[in-house]
C-alpha cells in the first residue's frame, strides 16, 4: 500500500469513528420509538368533562424573528389537533397581518412582552389576562398563571454542537422524535409554581414559544422557496407541548370559555410527541359529583386519576410527593387540606421518560 492510500484509509477510518456518537444518539431515539409504539391503549371511562386541546405562546413574523404567518399557525394548529391557539406576539407598532378567524380553531390574539420586574408576560390583547412566562423569578401578583414548561427554554438548555449535528441524522430517519433531544422539564419552574401555590391558586400552562424560525431556508430573490429544512415547524412545536383546557359538559367552545377555563385552573399540560393523552382525567369526586382541576373541594373528596396508557401517577400534596400509584386508573382520598397536583409518567421506560413527566395536571384544592 502506498503512503497516500494508507493516509486515505486512515482519514476514512477517523471519519467513520466520528459518526459513532451520532449513531448511538440515533439508536437511543430508535429505542424510544420502539417503546412508544409498543404502548397499549387501555380502555378507561369517558372523562366527565370536555377536553379541549390547544397551545399557548405562539409567535408569527408580525412580531419579528419568525417566518410564520397566521395561515401557517392555523394550519399547524389543525395538524396538531388543536381546538384553540393563543398567539402571543412581540408588540410592534404596526400590525403586519390581517387577523384570521377559523371555524375549526379558536384563535386568541395577545402579546408576549416584558413588564418591568415581572419579566416576560403572555397577555390577552387588552392585557386584562396575563400568564407569566416560565423562569425562577417571583410570580407577579397580577399573573393568572405561570408557564411551568417552555419549549424554547428547554431546547436552549439542551443546545450543543453535538445536538445540532445530530438533528441532521434525525432529519433523515425520525424527524419528529428529535424533540426528545431537546426535552427537559425544568423542575425549578415547578418549584416556583409550588411556592406560589402555597399562597394562592395559580394555573400552570405549557408554552410552545413557537416561532418557526430555526433551520435553513433557501429562496429566490422573489421570495419563492427552493429548499427548506426547518427544525421547528408549527406542527411539531404544537405537538411537543399542549395545554388542554377542561370545559364543563354544557359549555360552548369560544375564546371566552377557553380563557375562563385557564383562569380557573381547569387545564393540564401534555407532551404529545410521547403519546396522545385523550382519555386522561384528573378530577375530584365529591358526594358522587365530579369536579374538574382548579376546583376547591371538601376534605374526604376522592381524587381520581385515569390514563389511556398504563402509567405511574405521582400526586404532589402542597408541593411534596405524597402518593404514587401504577395502572390506568387510581383513586386517592384527600383527607388533609392543601393543593394536590398530579404528574403522570410512563412505566418501564427509556431514561428520557423516567426523567420527564408525560402529563402535568393543575391542582385540585382541598379545604
Ligand atoms: Zn420571540
Ligand atoms: Zn415568546
PDB file of N, CA and C in Angstrom, residues 52 54-59 70 73-74 77 83-89 99-102 105-111 122-126 128-129 131 243 245 253-262:
ATOM      1  N   UNK A  52     -60.348  20.106  25.754  1.00  0.00           N
ATOM      2  CA  UNK A  52     -60.064  20.963  24.595  1.00  0.00           C
ATOM      3  C   UNK A  52     -58.545  21.089  24.422  1.00  0.00           C
ATOM      4  N   UNK A  54     -55.140  22.462  22.939  1.00  0.00           N
ATOM      5  CA  UNK A  54     -54.691  23.704  22.321  1.00  0.00           C
ATOM      6  C   UNK A  54     -53.287  24.058  22.744  1.00  0.00           C
ATOM      7  N   UNK A  55     -52.853  25.239  22.340  1.00  0.00           N
ATOM      8  CA  UNK A  55     -51.484  25.647  22.662  1.00  0.00           C
ATOM      9  C   UNK A  55     -51.385  27.137  22.895  1.00  0.00           C
ATOM     10  N   UNK A  56     -50.415  27.493  23.723  1.00  0.00           N
ATOM     11  CA  UNK A  56     -50.218  28.869  24.175  1.00  0.00           C
ATOM     12  C   UNK A  56     -48.784  29.290  23.890  1.00  0.00           C
ATOM     13  N   UNK A  57     -48.609  30.568  23.629  1.00  0.00           N
ATOM     14  CA  UNK A  57     -47.281  31.171  23.422  1.00  0.00           C
ATOM     15  C   UNK A  57     -46.781  30.866  22.007  1.00  0.00           C
ATOM     16  N   UNK A  58     -47.378  31.570  21.068  1.00  0.00           N
ATOM     17  CA  UNK A  58     -47.058  31.357  19.652  1.00  0.00           C
ATOM     18  C   UNK A  58     -46.723  32.702  19.017  1.00  0.00           C
ATOM     19  N   UNK A  59     -45.652  32.729  18.236  1.00  0.00           N
ATOM     20  CA  UNK A  59     -45.203  33.955  17.572  1.00  0.00           C
ATOM     21  C   UNK A  59     -45.352  33.824  16.065  1.00  0.00           C
ATOM     22  N   UNK A  70     -50.145  33.984  10.014  1.00  0.00           N
ATOM     23  CA  UNK A  70     -51.303  33.469  10.747  1.00  0.00           C
ATOM     24  C   UNK A  70     -51.862  32.218  10.053  1.00  0.00           C
ATOM     25  N   UNK A  73     -49.916  29.313  11.191  1.00  0.00           N
ATOM     26  CA  UNK A  73     -50.244  28.966  12.580  1.00  0.00           C
ATOM     27  C   UNK A  73     -51.543  28.160  12.632  1.00  0.00           C
ATOM     28  N   UNK A  74     -52.544  28.642  11.916  1.00  0.00           N
ATOM     29  CA  UNK A  74     -53.840  27.939  11.939  1.00  0.00           C
ATOM     30  C   UNK A  74     -53.696  26.545  11.308  1.00  0.00           C
ATOM     31  N   UNK A  77     -51.910  24.365  13.752  1.00  0.00           N
ATOM     32  CA  UNK A  77     -52.802  24.062  14.883  1.00  0.00           C
ATOM     33  C   UNK A  77     -53.746  22.921  14.508  1.00  0.00           C
ATOM     34  N   UNK A  83     -57.904  22.750  19.178  1.00  0.00           N
ATOM     35  CA  UNK A  83     -59.221  23.398  19.090  1.00  0.00           C
ATOM     36  C   UNK A  83     -59.073  24.891  19.414  1.00  0.00           C
ATOM     37  N   UNK A  84     -57.939  25.263  20.018  1.00  0.00           N
ATOM     38  CA  UNK A  84     -57.674  26.692  20.229  1.00  0.00           C
ATOM     39  C   UNK A  84     -56.175  26.931  20.127  1.00  0.00           C
ATOM     40  N   UNK A  85     -55.817  28.141  19.738  1.00  0.00           N
ATOM     41  CA  UNK A  85     -54.401  28.526  19.726  1.00  0.00           C
ATOM     42  C   UNK A  85     -54.309  29.980  20.204  1.00  0.00           C
ATOM     43  N   UNK A  86     -53.383  30.210  21.109  1.00  0.00           N
ATOM     44  CA  UNK A  86     -53.228  31.530  21.745  1.00  0.00           C
ATOM     45  C   UNK A  86     -51.938  32.149  21.206  1.00  0.00           C
ATOM     46  N   UNK A  87     -52.102  33.099  20.271  1.00  0.00           N
ATOM     47  CA  UNK A  87     -50.946  33.771  19.662  1.00  0.00           C
ATOM     48  C   UNK A  87     -50.503  34.905  20.588  1.00  0.00           C
ATOM     49  N   UNK A  88     -49.245  34.914  20.952  1.00  0.00           N
ATOM     50  CA  UNK A  88     -48.727  35.968  21.836  1.00  0.00           C
ATOM     51  C   UNK A  88     -47.562  36.633  21.100  1.00  0.00           C
ATOM     52  N   UNK A  89     -47.847  37.773  20.529  1.00  0.00           N
ATOM     53  CA  UNK A  89     -46.892  38.446  19.645  1.00  0.00           C
ATOM     54  C   UNK A  89     -45.990  39.407  20.406  1.00  0.00           C
ATOM     55  N   UNK A  99     -56.061  39.866  10.929  1.00  0.00           N
ATOM     56  CA  UNK A  99     -56.422  38.791  11.873  1.00  0.00           C
ATOM     57  C   UNK A  99     -57.296  37.756  11.186  1.00  0.00           C
ATOM     58  N   UNK A 100     -57.091  36.514  11.553  1.00  0.00           N
ATOM     59  CA  UNK A 100     -57.850  35.418  10.957  1.00  0.00           C
ATOM     60  C   UNK A 100     -58.828  34.870  11.973  1.00  0.00           C
ATOM     61  N   UNK A 101     -59.972  34.424  11.513  1.00  0.00           N
ATOM     62  CA  UNK A 101     -60.761  33.565  12.393  1.00  0.00           C
ATOM     63  C   UNK A 101     -61.040  32.295  11.592  1.00  0.00           C
ATOM     64  N   UNK A 102     -61.282  31.215  12.294  1.00  0.00           N
ATOM     65  CA  UNK A 102     -61.419  29.928  11.616  1.00  0.00           C
ATOM     66  C   UNK A 102     -62.552  29.140  12.257  1.00  0.00           C
ATOM     67  N   UNK A 105     -60.813  26.229  14.598  1.00  0.00           N
ATOM     68  CA  UNK A 105     -59.852  26.522  15.668  1.00  0.00           C
ATOM     69  C   UNK A 105     -60.145  27.919  16.222  1.00  0.00           C
ATOM     70  N   UNK A 106     -60.300  28.001  17.534  1.00  0.00           N
ATOM     71  CA  UNK A 106     -60.484  29.317  18.165  1.00  0.00           C
ATOM     72  C   UNK A 106     -59.110  29.994  18.207  1.00  0.00           C
ATOM     73  N   UNK A 107     -59.002  31.152  17.579  1.00  0.00           N
ATOM     74  CA  UNK A 107     -57.718  31.871  17.590  1.00  0.00           C
ATOM     75  C   UNK A 107     -57.826  33.031  18.579  1.00  0.00           C
ATOM     76  N   UNK A 108     -56.946  33.013  19.588  1.00  0.00           N
ATOM     77  CA  UNK A 108     -56.920  34.090  20.577  1.00  0.00           C
ATOM     78  C   UNK A 108     -55.664  34.913  20.304  1.00  0.00           C
ATOM     79  N   UNK A 109     -55.821  36.232  20.240  1.00  0.00           N
ATOM     80  CA  UNK A 109     -54.670  37.095  19.956  1.00  0.00           C
ATOM     81  C   UNK A 109     -54.208  37.803  21.222  1.00  0.00           C
ATOM     82  N   UNK A 110     -52.909  37.995  21.331  1.00  0.00           N
ATOM     83  CA  UNK A 110     -52.380  38.673  22.513  1.00  0.00           C
ATOM     84  C   UNK A 110     -50.922  39.033  22.343  1.00  0.00           C
ATOM     85  N   UNK A 111     -50.291  39.268  23.480  1.00  0.00           N
ATOM     86  CA  UNK A 111     -48.920  39.794  23.474  1.00  0.00           C
ATOM     87  C   UNK A 111     -47.983  38.945  24.328  1.00  0.00           C
ATOM     88  N   UNK A 122     -47.363  36.798  29.111  1.00  0.00           N
ATOM     89  CA  UNK A 122     -48.181  36.420  27.961  1.00  0.00           C
ATOM     90  C   UNK A 122     -49.595  36.903  28.260  1.00  0.00           C
ATOM     91  N   UNK A 123     -50.056  37.875  27.502  1.00  0.00           N
ATOM     92  CA  UNK A 123     -51.321  38.540  27.845  1.00  0.00           C
ATOM     93  C   UNK A 123     -52.306  38.511  26.682  1.00  0.00           C
ATOM     94  N   UNK A 124     -53.579  38.646  27.039  1.00  0.00           N
ATOM     95  CA  UNK A 124     -54.591  38.834  26.004  1.00  0.00           C
ATOM     96  C   UNK A 124     -54.405  40.225  25.409  1.00  0.00           C
ATOM     97  N   UNK A 125     -55.130  40.468  24.315  1.00  0.00           N
ATOM     98  CA  UNK A 125     -54.936  41.711  23.580  1.00  0.00           C
ATOM     99  C   UNK A 125     -55.160  42.959  24.446  1.00  0.00           C
ATOM    100  N   UNK A 126     -56.179  42.913  25.326  1.00  0.00           N
ATOM    101  CA  UNK A 126     -56.458  44.071  26.179  1.00  0.00           C
ATOM    102  C   UNK A 126     -55.634  44.036  27.476  1.00  0.00           C
ATOM    103  N   UNK A 128     -55.865  42.248  29.993  1.00  0.00           N
ATOM    104  CA  UNK A 128     -56.615  42.027  31.236  1.00  0.00           C
ATOM    105  C   UNK A 128     -56.276  40.659  31.840  1.00  0.00           C
ATOM    106  N   UNK A 129     -55.802  39.735  31.005  1.00  0.00           N
ATOM    107  CA  UNK A 129     -55.457  38.398  31.499  1.00  0.00           C
ATOM    108  C   UNK A 129     -54.016  38.105  31.096  1.00  0.00           C
ATOM    109  N   UNK A 131     -50.387  35.667  31.791  1.00  0.00           N
ATOM    110  CA  UNK A 131     -49.712  34.493  32.346  1.00  0.00           C
ATOM    111  C   UNK A 131     -48.220  34.796  32.315  1.00  0.00           C
ATOM    112  N   UNK A 243     -51.519  22.615  25.978  1.00  0.00           N
ATOM    113  CA  UNK A 243     -52.238  22.944  27.212  1.00  0.00           C
ATOM    114  C   UNK A 243     -53.711  22.634  26.951  1.00  0.00           C
ATOM    115  N   UNK A 245     -57.562  22.472  27.909  1.00  0.00           N
ATOM    116  CA  UNK A 245     -58.489  23.171  28.793  1.00  0.00           C
ATOM    117  C   UNK A 245     -59.700  22.268  28.990  1.00  0.00           C
ATOM    118  N   UNK A 253     -67.550  26.026  23.189  1.00  0.00           N
ATOM    119  CA  UNK A 253     -66.150  26.394  22.981  1.00  0.00           C
ATOM    120  C   UNK A 253     -66.058  27.794  22.366  1.00  0.00           C
ATOM    121  N   UNK A 254     -65.341  28.689  23.040  1.00  0.00           N
ATOM    122  CA  UNK A 254     -65.104  30.041  22.496  1.00  0.00           C
ATOM    123  C   UNK A 254     -63.851  30.590  23.166  1.00  0.00           C
ATOM    124  N   UNK A 255     -63.371  31.722  22.678  1.00  0.00           N
ATOM    125  CA  UNK A 255     -62.192  32.343  23.300  1.00  0.00           C
ATOM    126  C   UNK A 255     -62.483  32.627  24.773  1.00  0.00           C
ATOM    127  N   UNK A 256     -63.706  33.063  25.066  1.00  0.00           N
ATOM    128  CA  UNK A 256     -64.074  33.415  26.447  1.00  0.00           C
ATOM    129  C   UNK A 256     -64.044  32.186  27.352  1.00  0.00           C
ATOM    130  N   UNK A 257     -64.631  31.066  26.882  1.00  0.00           N
ATOM    131  CA  UNK A 257     -64.677  29.884  27.758  1.00  0.00           C
ATOM    132  C   UNK A 257     -63.278  29.272  27.916  1.00  0.00           C
ATOM    133  N   UNK A 258     -62.463  29.349  26.862  1.00  0.00           N
ATOM    134  CA  UNK A 258     -61.086  28.833  26.980  1.00  0.00           C
ATOM    135  C   UNK A 258     -60.328  29.650  28.022  1.00  0.00           C
ATOM    136  N   UNK A 259     -60.424  30.978  27.929  1.00  0.00           N
ATOM    137  CA  UNK A 259     -59.712  31.834  28.881  1.00  0.00           C
ATOM    138  C   UNK A 259     -60.244  31.640  30.300  1.00  0.00           C
ATOM    139  N   UNK A 260     -61.571  31.498  30.424  1.00  0.00           N
ATOM    140  CA  UNK A 260     -62.154  31.283  31.754  1.00  0.00           C
ATOM    141  C   UNK A 260     -61.662  29.952  32.334  1.00  0.00           C
ATOM    142  N   UNK A 261     -61.591  28.929  31.489  1.00  0.00           N
ATOM    143  CA  UNK A 261     -61.089  27.616  31.924  1.00  0.00           C
ATOM    144  C   UNK A 261     -59.638  27.722  32.388  1.00  0.00           C
ATOM    145  N   UNK A 262     -58.850  28.496  31.641  1.00  0.00           N
ATOM    146  CA  UNK A 262     -57.441  28.673  32.016  1.00  0.00           C
ATOM    147  C   UNK A 262     -57.339  29.408  33.353  1.00  0.00           C
TER     148      UNK A 262
END
